[in-house]
Amino acid sequence: MVRRIFTMLAAAALVFAIVPRAEAAQGEVYVALGDSAASGPLVPNQVLPDLGCWRSDHNYAHLTARAIGAATFRDVTCSGADTTDMYQPQRTDLGTLPPQLDALSQDTTLVTVQIGANDVGLTGFIEDCLNLLPPPVGDACNDDYIVNGQDSWRVETDALRPRLTTLAADIRARAPQARIFVVGYATYAPPNGCYPRVPIIRSDANYIRATLRYFNQMLAEQAAAAGVGFIDLQTPSAGHDPCAAPGVRWIEPYIPAAPAAPFHPNALGMRNFATVVTAAVSGV
């Protein structure tokens, strides 16, 4: 009888030892949402079938998925995406894609979302600040964004707040088990810039810094209000902006020296961002 009890206890202990390992072996069901800052345009290797999204298999989401051993990984990040493309099909030069939120499912356990820059026109903003001739010949671009005494870029940023709150709620509704992380944007200019190496004059470089800081702060605030995580990429990328030397910078300038779109992460940047994201989603 005693022997039988010990045998049963041993079997029960074995079951309890195996179950957690089996659950752990299942791994994360990870979905990555976002725009070109997340997709990695021109970073090798660009992946099928959605070539119109300019999505790299070495973007931070892919690298994070490998680092955490995700059992299932769906990357639907796409260049040009804004918050409307979370809900409706996105047209690209090479086809139309389903809404990004369609990638979510009831068993999704992890979501990263990097979105909003295209809603406020960040790409056009940086293009406007390209200045081959300094003042007084060339005009400062920041003057174009002051309308009736208001900074139109900040007005657009504030207008995005309720959309992000709604987006977080809609992600949670479709993926109720998921841990959700809003990912911020990197540093695009050092203090005072580095004209003419990167042809953005001093005042505009400082304006870009201030507006991006405000934008990232808005993302962090809305993430907190929605009860989701926020991952800061601006702080760790300081000193690795487009003014830094090749091999040091994580974001390429107007004329890239490494495979990447202008003012987008290169492969080195994606590797470092993956380290930051992996640590955040792993609770390190």
PDB file of C-alpha atoms in Angstrom:
ATOM      1  CA  MET A   1       0.000   0.000   0.000  1.00  0.00           C
ATOM      2  CA  VAL A   2       2.777   2.414   0.970  1.00  0.00           C
ATOM      3  CA  ARG A   3       4.634   1.533  -2.200  1.00  0.00           C
ATOM      4  CA  ARG A   4       1.488   2.236  -4.250  1.00  0.00           C
ATOM      5  CA  ILE A   5       1.065   5.646  -2.579  1.00  0.00           C
ATOM      6  CA  PHE A   6       4.667   6.583  -3.312  1.00  0.00           C
ATOM      7  CA  THR A   7       4.179   5.466  -6.928  1.00  0.00           C
ATOM      8  CA  MET A   8       1.052   7.613  -7.260  1.00  0.00           C
ATOM      9  CA  LEU A   9       2.777  10.621  -5.669  1.00  0.00           C
ATOM     10  CA  ALA A  10       5.735  10.212  -8.006  1.00  0.00           C
ATOM     11  CA  ALA A  11       3.419  10.030 -11.021  1.00  0.00           C
ATOM     12  CA  ALA A  12       1.547  13.122  -9.860  1.00  0.00           C
ATOM     13  CA  ALA A  13       4.803  14.997  -9.350  1.00  0.00           C
ATOM     14  CA  LEU A  14       5.859  14.037 -12.852  1.00  0.00           C
ATOM     15  CA  VAL A  15       2.601  15.359 -14.286  1.00  0.00           C
ATOM     16  CA  PHE A  16       2.965  18.697 -12.473  1.00  0.00           C
ATOM     17  CA  ALA A  17       6.569  18.942 -13.624  1.00  0.00           C
ATOM     18  CA  ILE A  18       5.640  18.292 -17.227  1.00  0.00           C
ATOM     19  CA  VAL A  19       2.617  20.604 -17.536  1.00  0.00           C
ATOM     20  CA  PRO A  20       4.440  23.935 -17.026  1.00  0.00           C
ATOM     21  CA  ARG A  21       7.126  22.872 -19.481  1.00  0.00           C
ATOM     22  CA  ALA A  22       4.490  21.950 -22.049  1.00  0.00           C
ATOM     23  CA  GLU A  23       2.818  25.337 -21.628  1.00  0.00           C
ATOM     24  CA  ALA A  24       6.169  27.121 -21.880  1.00  0.00           C
ATOM     25  CA  ALA A  25       7.012  25.139 -24.991  1.00  0.00           C
ATOM     26  CA  GLN A  26       3.911  26.543 -26.665  1.00  0.00           C
ATOM     27  CA  GLY A  27       5.554  29.978 -26.689  1.00  0.00           C
ATOM     28  CA  GLU A  28       4.147  33.355 -27.577  1.00  0.00           C
ATOM     29  CA  VAL A  29       1.668  34.064 -30.337  1.00  0.00           C
ATOM     30  CA  TYR A  30       3.178  37.367 -31.427  1.00  0.00           C
ATOM     31  CA  VAL A  31       1.652  39.878 -33.847  1.00  0.00           C
ATOM     32  CA  ALA A  32       3.591  42.954 -35.017  1.00  0.00           C
ATOM     33  CA  LEU A  33       1.614  45.967 -36.273  1.00  0.00           C
ATOM     34  CA  GLY A  34       2.963  49.231 -37.606  1.00  0.00           C
ATOM     35  CA  ASP A  35       4.420  51.439 -40.301  1.00  0.00           C
ATOM     36  CA  SER A  36       7.783  51.673 -42.088  1.00  0.00           C
ATOM     37  CA  ALA A  37       9.680  52.442 -38.883  1.00  0.00           C
ATOM     38  CA  ALA A  38       8.734  48.896 -37.876  1.00  0.00           C
ATOM     39  CA  SER A  39       8.719  47.149 -41.261  1.00  0.00           C
ATOM     40  CA  GLY A  40      12.316  48.028 -42.238  1.00  0.00           C
ATOM     41  CA  PRO A  41      12.218  49.180 -45.887  1.00  0.00           C
ATOM     42  CA  LEU A  42      15.306  48.124 -47.873  1.00  0.00           C
ATOM     43  CA  VAL A  43      16.893  46.376 -44.864  1.00  0.00           C
ATOM     44  CA  PRO A  44      17.949  42.927 -46.137  1.00  0.00           C
ATOM     45  CA  ASN A  45      16.091  40.744 -46.750  1.00  0.00           C
ATOM     46  CA  GLN A  46      12.782  42.061 -48.022  1.00  0.00           C
ATOM     47  CA  VAL A  47      10.156  39.345 -47.703  1.00  0.00           C
ATOM     48  CA  LEU A  48       7.302  37.954 -49.725  1.00  0.00           C
ATOM     49  CA  PRO A  49       4.440  38.060 -50.340  1.00  0.00           C
ATOM     50  CA  ASP A  50       3.817  41.690 -49.402  1.00  0.00           C
ATOM     51  CA  LEU A  51       6.704  43.384 -51.221  1.00  0.00           C
ATOM     52  CA  GLY A  52       4.685  46.600 -51.395  1.00  0.00           C
ATOM     53  CA  CYS A  53       5.103  46.891 -47.630  1.00  0.00           C
ATOM     54  CA  TRP A  54       8.906  46.940 -47.825  1.00  0.00           C
ATOM     55  CA  ARG A  55       9.130  44.550 -44.889  1.00  0.00           C
ATOM     56  CA  SER A  56      12.423  43.062 -43.751  1.00  0.00           C
ATOM     57  CA  ASP A  57      12.962  39.648 -42.209  1.00  0.00           C
ATOM     58  CA  HIS A  58      15.542  41.399 -40.001  1.00  0.00           C
ATOM     59  CA  ASN A  59      13.271  44.121 -38.634  1.00  0.00           C
ATOM     60  CA  TYR A  60      13.032  44.360 -34.861  1.00  0.00           C
ATOM     61  CA  ALA A  61       9.836  42.312 -34.720  1.00  0.00           C
ATOM     62  CA  HIS A  62      11.364  39.356 -36.568  1.00  0.00           C
ATOM     63  CA  LEU A  63      14.473  39.496 -34.396  1.00  0.00           C
ATOM     64  CA  THR A  64      12.387  39.773 -31.234  1.00  0.00           C
ATOM     65  CA  ALA A  65      10.236  36.814 -32.271  1.00  0.00           C
ATOM     66  CA  ARG A  66      13.377  34.706 -32.651  1.00  0.00           C
ATOM     67  CA  ALA A  67      14.844  35.938 -29.380  1.00  0.00           C
ATOM     68  CA  ILE A  68      11.750  35.044 -27.344  1.00  0.00           C
ATOM     69  CA  GLY A  69      11.140  31.804 -29.215  1.00  0.00           C
ATOM     70  CA  ALA A  70       7.673  32.783 -30.393  1.00  0.00           C
ATOM     71  CA  ALA A  71       5.669  29.733 -31.410  1.00  0.00           C
ATOM     72  CA  THR A  72       3.615  31.783 -33.883  1.00  0.00           C
ATOM     73  CA  PHE A  73       4.634  35.073 -35.424  1.00  0.00           C
ATOM     74  CA  ARG A  74       2.638  37.302 -37.751  1.00  0.00           C
ATOM     75  CA  ASP A  75       4.305  40.478 -39.026  1.00  0.00           C
ATOM     76  CA  VAL A  76       1.883  42.758 -40.872  1.00  0.00           C
ATOM     77  CA  THR A  77       3.885  45.988 -40.519  1.00  0.00           C
ATOM     78  CA  CYS A  78       3.740  47.968 -43.741  1.00  0.00           C
ATOM     79  CA  SER A  79       5.387  51.099 -45.100  1.00  0.00           C
ATOM     80  CA  GLY A  80       2.987  53.990 -45.424  1.00  0.00           C
ATOM     81  CA  ALA A  81       0.551  52.642 -42.849  1.00  0.00           C
ATOM     82  CA  ASP A  82      -1.394  54.965 -40.589  1.00  0.00           C
ATOM     83  CA  THR A  83      -4.093  54.285 -38.020  1.00  0.00           C
ATOM     84  CA  THR A  84      -6.801  53.887 -40.678  1.00  0.00           C
ATOM     85  CA  ASP A  85      -4.881  50.933 -42.117  1.00  0.00           C
ATOM     86  CA  MET A  86      -5.390  49.097 -38.864  1.00  0.00           C
ATOM     87  CA  TYR A  87      -9.079  48.882 -39.800  1.00  0.00           C
ATOM     88  CA  GLN A  88      -9.319  48.986 -43.584  1.00  0.00           C
ATOM     89  CA  PRO A  89      -7.344  47.537 -46.507  1.00  0.00           C
ATOM     90  CA  GLN A  90      -4.107  49.337 -47.307  1.00  0.00           C
ATOM     91  CA  ARG A  91      -3.154  50.021 -50.894  1.00  0.00           C
ATOM     92  CA  THR A  92       0.495  49.704 -51.833  1.00  0.00           C
ATOM     93  CA  ASP A  93       2.261  50.036 -55.175  1.00  0.00           C
ATOM     94  CA  LEU A  94       2.245  46.243 -55.452  1.00  0.00           C
ATOM     95  CA  GLY A  95      -1.192  45.339 -54.199  1.00  0.00           C
ATOM     96  CA  THR A  96      -3.850  45.825 -51.551  1.00  0.00           C
ATOM     97  CA  LEU A  97      -3.479  44.233 -48.134  1.00  0.00           C
ATOM     98  CA  PRO A  98      -6.012  43.319 -45.444  1.00  0.00           C
ATOM     99  CA  PRO A  99      -6.466  45.548 -42.392  1.00  0.00           C
ATOM    100  CA  GLN A 100      -3.630  44.957 -39.969  1.00  0.00           C
ATOM    101  CA  LEU A 101      -5.987  44.166 -37.088  1.00  0.00           C
ATOM    102  CA  ASP A 102      -7.139  41.089 -39.050  1.00  0.00           C
ATOM    103  CA  ALA A 103      -3.859  39.453 -38.008  1.00  0.00           C
ATOM    104  CA  LEU A 104      -5.022  39.363 -34.387  1.00  0.00           C
ATOM    105  CA  SER A 105      -6.776  36.357 -32.911  1.00  0.00           C
ATOM    106  CA  GLN A 106      -8.201  35.188 -29.612  1.00  0.00           C
ATOM    107  CA  ASP A 107      -5.006  33.218 -28.894  1.00  0.00           C
ATOM    108  CA  THR A 108      -2.643  36.155 -29.552  1.00  0.00           C
ATOM    109  CA  THR A 109      -0.459  36.669 -26.474  1.00  0.00           C
ATOM    110  CA  LEU A 110       1.829  39.526 -27.543  1.00  0.00           C
ATOM    111  CA  VAL A 111       1.306  42.609 -29.726  1.00  0.00           C
ATOM    112  CA  THR A 112       3.688  45.415 -30.626  1.00  0.00           C
ATOM    113  CA  VAL A 113       2.342  48.423 -32.497  1.00  0.00           C
ATOM    114  CA  GLN A 114       4.367  51.332 -33.887  1.00  0.00           C
ATOM    115  CA  ILE A 115       1.987  53.715 -35.614  1.00  0.00           C
ATOM    116  CA  GLY A 116       1.039  57.374 -35.869  1.00  0.00           C
ATOM    117  CA  ALA A 117       3.939  59.010 -37.677  1.00  0.00           C
ATOM    118  CA  ASN A 118       2.146  58.904 -41.020  1.00  0.00           C
ATOM    119  CA  ASP A 119      -1.047  60.257 -39.469  1.00  0.00           C
ATOM    120  CA  VAL A 120       0.798  63.465 -38.600  1.00  0.00           C
ATOM    121  CA  GLY A 121       2.939  63.563 -41.765  1.00  0.00           C
ATOM    122  CA  LEU A 122       6.361  62.885 -40.261  1.00  0.00           C
ATOM    123  CA  THR A 123       7.905  61.808 -43.562  1.00  0.00           C
ATOM    124  CA  GLY A 124       6.782  64.952 -45.368  1.00  0.00           C
ATOM    125  CA  PHE A 125       7.914  67.018 -42.429  1.00  0.00           C
ATOM    126  CA  ILE A 126      11.492  65.715 -42.638  1.00  0.00           C
ATOM    127  CA  GLU A 127      11.500  66.057 -46.426  1.00  0.00           C
ATOM    128  CA  ASP A 128      10.442  69.710 -46.058  1.00  0.00           C
ATOM    129  CA  CYS A 129      13.399  70.331 -43.759  1.00  0.00           C
ATOM    130  CA  LEU A 130      15.967  69.289 -46.378  1.00  0.00           C
ATOM    131  CA  ASN A 131      17.842  72.556 -46.925  1.00  0.00           C
ATOM    132  CA  LEU A 132      20.717  72.619 -49.368  1.00  0.00           C
ATOM    133  CA  LEU A 133      21.264  76.332 -48.821  1.00  0.00           C
ATOM    134  CA  PRO A 134      21.379  77.837 -45.306  1.00  0.00           C
ATOM    135  CA  PRO A 135      19.557  81.053 -44.427  1.00  0.00           C
ATOM    136  CA  PRO A 136      19.144  83.690 -45.671  1.00  0.00           C
ATOM    137  CA  VAL A 137      19.067  81.865 -49.029  1.00  0.00           C
ATOM    138  CA  GLY A 138      17.286  78.802 -47.685  1.00  0.00           C
ATOM    139  CA  ASP A 139      14.254  79.129 -45.410  1.00  0.00           C
ATOM    140  CA  ALA A 140      13.763  77.367 -42.131  1.00  0.00           C
ATOM    141  CA  CYS A 141      11.078  74.701 -42.459  1.00  0.00           C
ATOM    142  CA  ASN A 142       9.773  75.121 -38.924  1.00  0.00           C
ATOM    143  CA  ASP A 143       8.205  78.467 -39.897  1.00  0.00           C
ATOM    144  CA  ASP A 144       5.835  76.585 -42.220  1.00  0.00           C
ATOM    145  CA  TYR A 145       4.264  74.771 -39.286  1.00  0.00           C
ATOM    146  CA  ILE A 146       3.220  77.808 -37.282  1.00  0.00           C
ATOM    147  CA  VAL A 147      -0.311  78.730 -38.356  1.00  0.00           C
ATOM    148  CA  ASN A 148      -2.213  81.495 -36.556  1.00  0.00           C
ATOM    149  CA  GLY A 149       0.255  81.291 -33.730  1.00  0.00           C
ATOM    150  CA  GLN A 150      -0.219  77.538 -33.284  1.00  0.00           C
ATOM    151  CA  ASP A 151       2.210  74.736 -34.027  1.00  0.00           C
ATOM    152  CA  SER A 152       0.220  72.681 -36.542  1.00  0.00           C
ATOM    153  CA  TRP A 153       2.424  69.632 -36.000  1.00  0.00           C
ATOM    154  CA  ARG A 154       1.532  69.593 -32.308  1.00  0.00           C
ATOM    155  CA  VAL A 155      -2.120  70.170 -33.116  1.00  0.00           C
ATOM    156  CA  GLU A 156      -2.064  67.087 -35.361  1.00  0.00           C
ATOM    157  CA  THR A 157      -0.245  65.129 -32.663  1.00  0.00           C
ATOM    158  CA  ASP A 158      -2.887  65.974 -30.066  1.00  0.00           C
ATOM    159  CA  ALA A 159      -5.660  65.091 -32.501  1.00  0.00           C
ATOM    160  CA  LEU A 160      -4.202  61.588 -32.716  1.00  0.00           C
ATOM    161  CA  ARG A 161      -4.667  60.905 -28.986  1.00  0.00           C
ATOM    162  CA  PRO A 162      -8.248  59.535 -29.051  1.00  0.00           C
ATOM    163  CA  ARG A 163      -7.501  57.391 -32.103  1.00  0.00           C
ATOM    164  CA  LEU A 164      -4.657  55.687 -30.257  1.00  0.00           C
ATOM    165  CA  THR A 165      -6.823  55.102 -27.202  1.00  0.00           C
ATOM    166  CA  THR A 166      -9.485  53.530 -29.415  1.00  0.00           C
ATOM    167  CA  LEU A 167      -6.877  51.457 -31.243  1.00  0.00           C
ATOM    168  CA  ALA A 168      -5.532  50.019 -27.987  1.00  0.00           C
ATOM    169  CA  ALA A 169      -9.069  49.083 -26.936  1.00  0.00           C
ATOM    170  CA  ASP A 170      -9.777  47.451 -30.302  1.00  0.00           C
ATOM    171  CA  ILE A 171      -6.552  45.443 -30.133  1.00  0.00           C
ATOM    172  CA  ARG A 172      -7.520  44.235 -26.675  1.00  0.00           C
ATOM    173  CA  ALA A 173     -11.016  43.309 -27.870  1.00  0.00           C
ATOM    174  CA  ARG A 174      -9.602  41.141 -30.658  1.00  0.00           C
ATOM    175  CA  ALA A 175      -6.751  39.731 -28.582  1.00  0.00           C
ATOM    176  CA  PRO A 176      -7.995  39.648 -24.977  1.00  0.00           C
ATOM    177  CA  GLN A 177      -5.072  37.523 -23.747  1.00  0.00           C
ATOM    178  CA  ALA A 178      -2.380  39.694 -25.282  1.00  0.00           C
ATOM    179  CA  ARG A 179       0.173  41.914 -23.647  1.00  0.00           C
ATOM    180  CA  ILE A 180       0.195  45.064 -25.785  1.00  0.00           C
ATOM    181  CA  PHE A 181       3.139  47.414 -26.283  1.00  0.00           C
ATOM    182  CA  VAL A 182       3.139  50.747 -28.112  1.00  0.00           C
ATOM    183  CA  VAL A 183       6.581  51.339 -29.604  1.00  0.00           C
ATOM    184  CA  GLY A 184       7.913  54.881 -29.831  1.00  0.00           C
ATOM    185  CA  TYR A 185      10.069  56.434 -32.536  1.00  0.00           C
ATOM    186  CA  ALA A 186      13.835  56.888 -32.624  1.00  0.00           C
ATOM    187  CA  THR A 187      16.027  59.987 -32.412  1.00  0.00           C
ATOM    188  CA  TYR A 188      16.195  61.678 -35.807  1.00  0.00           C
ATOM    189  CA  ALA A 189      18.476  64.626 -35.027  1.00  0.00           C
ATOM    190  CA  PRO A 190      21.062  65.538 -32.379  1.00  0.00           C
ATOM    191  CA  PRO A 191      21.001  68.936 -30.639  1.00  0.00           C
ATOM    192  CA  ASN A 192      21.672  71.647 -33.263  1.00  0.00           C
ATOM    193  CA  GLY A 193      21.978  69.071 -36.053  1.00  0.00           C
ATOM    194  CA  CYS A 194      25.150  68.619 -38.089  1.00  0.00           C
ATOM    195  CA  TYR A 195      24.704  70.899 -41.108  1.00  0.00           C
ATOM    196  CA  PRO A 196      25.874  70.481 -43.846  1.00  0.00           C
ATOM    197  CA  ARG A 197      26.663  66.772 -43.334  1.00  0.00           C
ATOM    198  CA  VAL A 198      22.950  66.229 -42.907  1.00  0.00           C
ATOM    199  CA  PRO A 199      21.417  69.297 -44.596  1.00  0.00           C
ATOM    200  CA  ILE A 200      18.995  70.298 -41.872  1.00  0.00           C
ATOM    201  CA  ILE A 201      19.837  73.694 -40.437  1.00  0.00           C
ATOM    202  CA  ARG A 202      20.299  74.208 -36.702  1.00  0.00           C
ATOM    203  CA  SER A 203      16.890  75.701 -35.941  1.00  0.00           C
ATOM    204  CA  ASP A 204      15.101  72.983 -37.896  1.00  0.00           C
ATOM    205  CA  ALA A 205      17.113  70.194 -36.268  1.00  0.00           C
ATOM    206  CA  ASN A 206      16.106  71.510 -32.866  1.00  0.00           C
ATOM    207  CA  TYR A 207      12.505  71.821 -34.016  1.00  0.00           C
ATOM    208  CA  ILE A 208      12.536  68.187 -35.199  1.00  0.00           C
ATOM    209  CA  ARG A 209      13.941  67.121 -31.826  1.00  0.00           C
ATOM    210  CA  ALA A 210      11.298  69.062 -29.916  1.00  0.00           C
ATOM    211  CA  THR A 211       8.377  67.847 -32.009  1.00  0.00           C
ATOM    212  CA  LEU A 212       9.523  64.208 -31.936  1.00  0.00           C
ATOM    213  CA  ARG A 213       9.979  64.429 -28.187  1.00  0.00           C
ATOM    214  CA  TYR A 214       6.438  65.772 -27.898  1.00  0.00           C
ATOM    215  CA  PHE A 215       5.140  63.038 -30.201  1.00  0.00           C
ATOM    216  CA  ASN A 216       6.833  60.241 -28.242  1.00  0.00           C
ATOM    217  CA  GLN A 217       5.581  61.718 -24.984  1.00  0.00           C
ATOM    218  CA  MET A 218       2.075  61.685 -26.419  1.00  0.00           C
ATOM    219  CA  LEU A 219       2.477  57.998 -27.345  1.00  0.00           C
ATOM    220  CA  ALA A 220       3.699  57.178 -23.837  1.00  0.00           C
ATOM    221  CA  GLU A 221       0.804  59.066 -22.250  1.00  0.00           C
ATOM    222  CA  GLN A 222      -1.822  57.370 -24.408  1.00  0.00           C
ATOM    223  CA  ALA A 223      -0.294  53.965 -23.769  1.00  0.00           C
ATOM    224  CA  ALA A 224      -0.485  54.608 -20.019  1.00  0.00           C
ATOM    225  CA  ALA A 225      -4.061  55.852 -20.299  1.00  0.00           C
ATOM    226  CA  ALA A 226      -5.016  52.698 -22.185  1.00  0.00           C
ATOM    227  CA  GLY A 227      -3.248  50.448 -19.688  1.00  0.00           C
ATOM    228  CA  VAL A 228      -0.720  49.077 -22.177  1.00  0.00           C
ATOM    229  CA  GLY A 229       3.061  49.131 -22.243  1.00  0.00           C
ATOM    230  CA  PHE A 230       5.272  51.709 -23.910  1.00  0.00           C
ATOM    231  CA  ILE A 231       8.718  50.989 -25.370  1.00  0.00           C
ATOM    232  CA  ASP A 232      11.027  53.987 -25.650  1.00  0.00           C
ATOM    233  CA  LEU A 233      13.343  53.924 -28.676  1.00  0.00           C
ATOM    234  CA  GLN A 234      14.198  57.618 -28.556  1.00  0.00           C
ATOM    235  CA  THR A 235      16.437  57.427 -25.489  1.00  0.00           C
ATOM    236  CA  PRO A 236      18.581  54.419 -26.484  1.00  0.00           C
ATOM    237  CA  SER A 237      19.027  55.764 -30.025  1.00  0.00           C
ATOM    238  CA  ALA A 238      20.507  59.090 -28.854  1.00  0.00           C
ATOM    239  CA  GLY A 239      23.963  59.383 -30.395  1.00  0.00           C
ATOM    240  CA  HIS A 240      22.967  56.920 -33.121  1.00  0.00           C
ATOM    241  CA  ASP A 241      20.957  59.417 -35.188  1.00  0.00           C
ATOM    242  CA  PRO A 242      21.593  60.222 -38.880  1.00  0.00           C
ATOM    243  CA  CYS A 243      24.436  62.579 -37.917  1.00  0.00           C
ATOM    244  CA  ALA A 244      26.480  59.702 -36.455  1.00  0.00           C
ATOM    245  CA  ALA A 245      29.127  57.940 -38.522  1.00  0.00           C
ATOM    246  CA  PRO A 246      28.358  54.821 -40.572  1.00  0.00           C
ATOM    247  CA  GLY A 247      28.654  51.817 -38.321  1.00  0.00           C
ATOM    248  CA  VAL A 248      27.470  53.914 -35.374  1.00  0.00           C
ATOM    249  CA  ARG A 249      24.184  55.334 -36.584  1.00  0.00           C
ATOM    250  CA  TRP A 250      20.989  53.339 -36.381  1.00  0.00           C
ATOM    251  CA  ILE A 251      18.981  55.724 -38.578  1.00  0.00           C
ATOM    252  CA  GLU A 252      20.177  56.587 -42.066  1.00  0.00           C
ATOM    253  CA  PRO A 253      20.298  60.195 -43.408  1.00  0.00           C
ATOM    254  CA  TYR A 254      18.903  61.533 -46.685  1.00  0.00           C
ATOM    255  CA  ILE A 255      21.563  59.610 -48.628  1.00  0.00           C
ATOM    256  CA  PRO A 256      21.908  56.242 -46.872  1.00  0.00           C
ATOM    257  CA  ALA A 257      25.272  54.521 -46.599  1.00  0.00           C
ATOM    258  CA  ALA A 258      23.652  51.226 -45.576  1.00  0.00           C
ATOM    259  CA  PRO A 259      20.606  49.484 -47.052  1.00  0.00           C
ATOM    260  CA  ALA A 260      17.671  51.400 -45.579  1.00  0.00           C
ATOM    261  CA  ALA A 261      15.223  54.074 -46.568  1.00  0.00           C
ATOM    262  CA  PRO A 262      16.214  57.661 -45.686  1.00  0.00           C
ATOM    263  CA  PHE A 263      15.502  58.501 -42.047  1.00  0.00           C
ATOM    264  CA  HIS A 264      14.639  54.885 -41.302  1.00  0.00           C
ATOM    265  CA  PRO A 265      16.428  52.228 -39.264  1.00  0.00           C
ATOM    266  CA  ASN A 266      19.267  50.301 -40.864  1.00  0.00           C
ATOM    267  CA  ALA A 267      20.148  46.700 -39.953  1.00  0.00           C
ATOM    268  CA  LEU A 268      22.268  47.842 -36.993  1.00  0.00           C
ATOM    269  CA  GLY A 269      19.383  49.949 -35.735  1.00  0.00           C
ATOM    270  CA  MET A 270      16.947  47.062 -36.068  1.00  0.00           C
ATOM    271  CA  ARG A 271      19.273  44.779 -34.095  1.00  0.00           C
ATOM    272  CA  ASN A 272      19.555  47.318 -31.296  1.00  0.00           C
ATOM    273  CA  PHE A 273      15.848  48.080 -31.306  1.00  0.00           C
ATOM    274  CA  ALA A 274      15.188  44.335 -31.089  1.00  0.00           C
ATOM    275  CA  THR A 275      17.349  44.204 -27.971  1.00  0.00           C
ATOM    276  CA  VAL A 276      15.260  46.981 -26.404  1.00  0.00           C
ATOM    277  CA  VAL A 277      11.935  45.446 -27.460  1.00  0.00           C
ATOM    278  CA  THR A 278      12.950  41.945 -26.365  1.00  0.00           C
ATOM    279  CA  ALA A 279      13.921  43.213 -22.936  1.00  0.00           C
ATOM    280  CA  ALA A 280      10.636  45.090 -22.595  1.00  0.00           C
ATOM    281  CA  VAL A 281       8.350  42.231 -23.627  1.00  0.00           C
ATOM    282  CA  SER A 282      10.354  39.782 -21.517  1.00  0.00           C
ATOM    283  CA  GLY A 283      10.049  41.987 -18.435  1.00  0.00           C
ATOM    284  CA  VAL A 284      13.820  42.411 -18.115  1.00  0.00           C
TER     285      VAL A 284
END
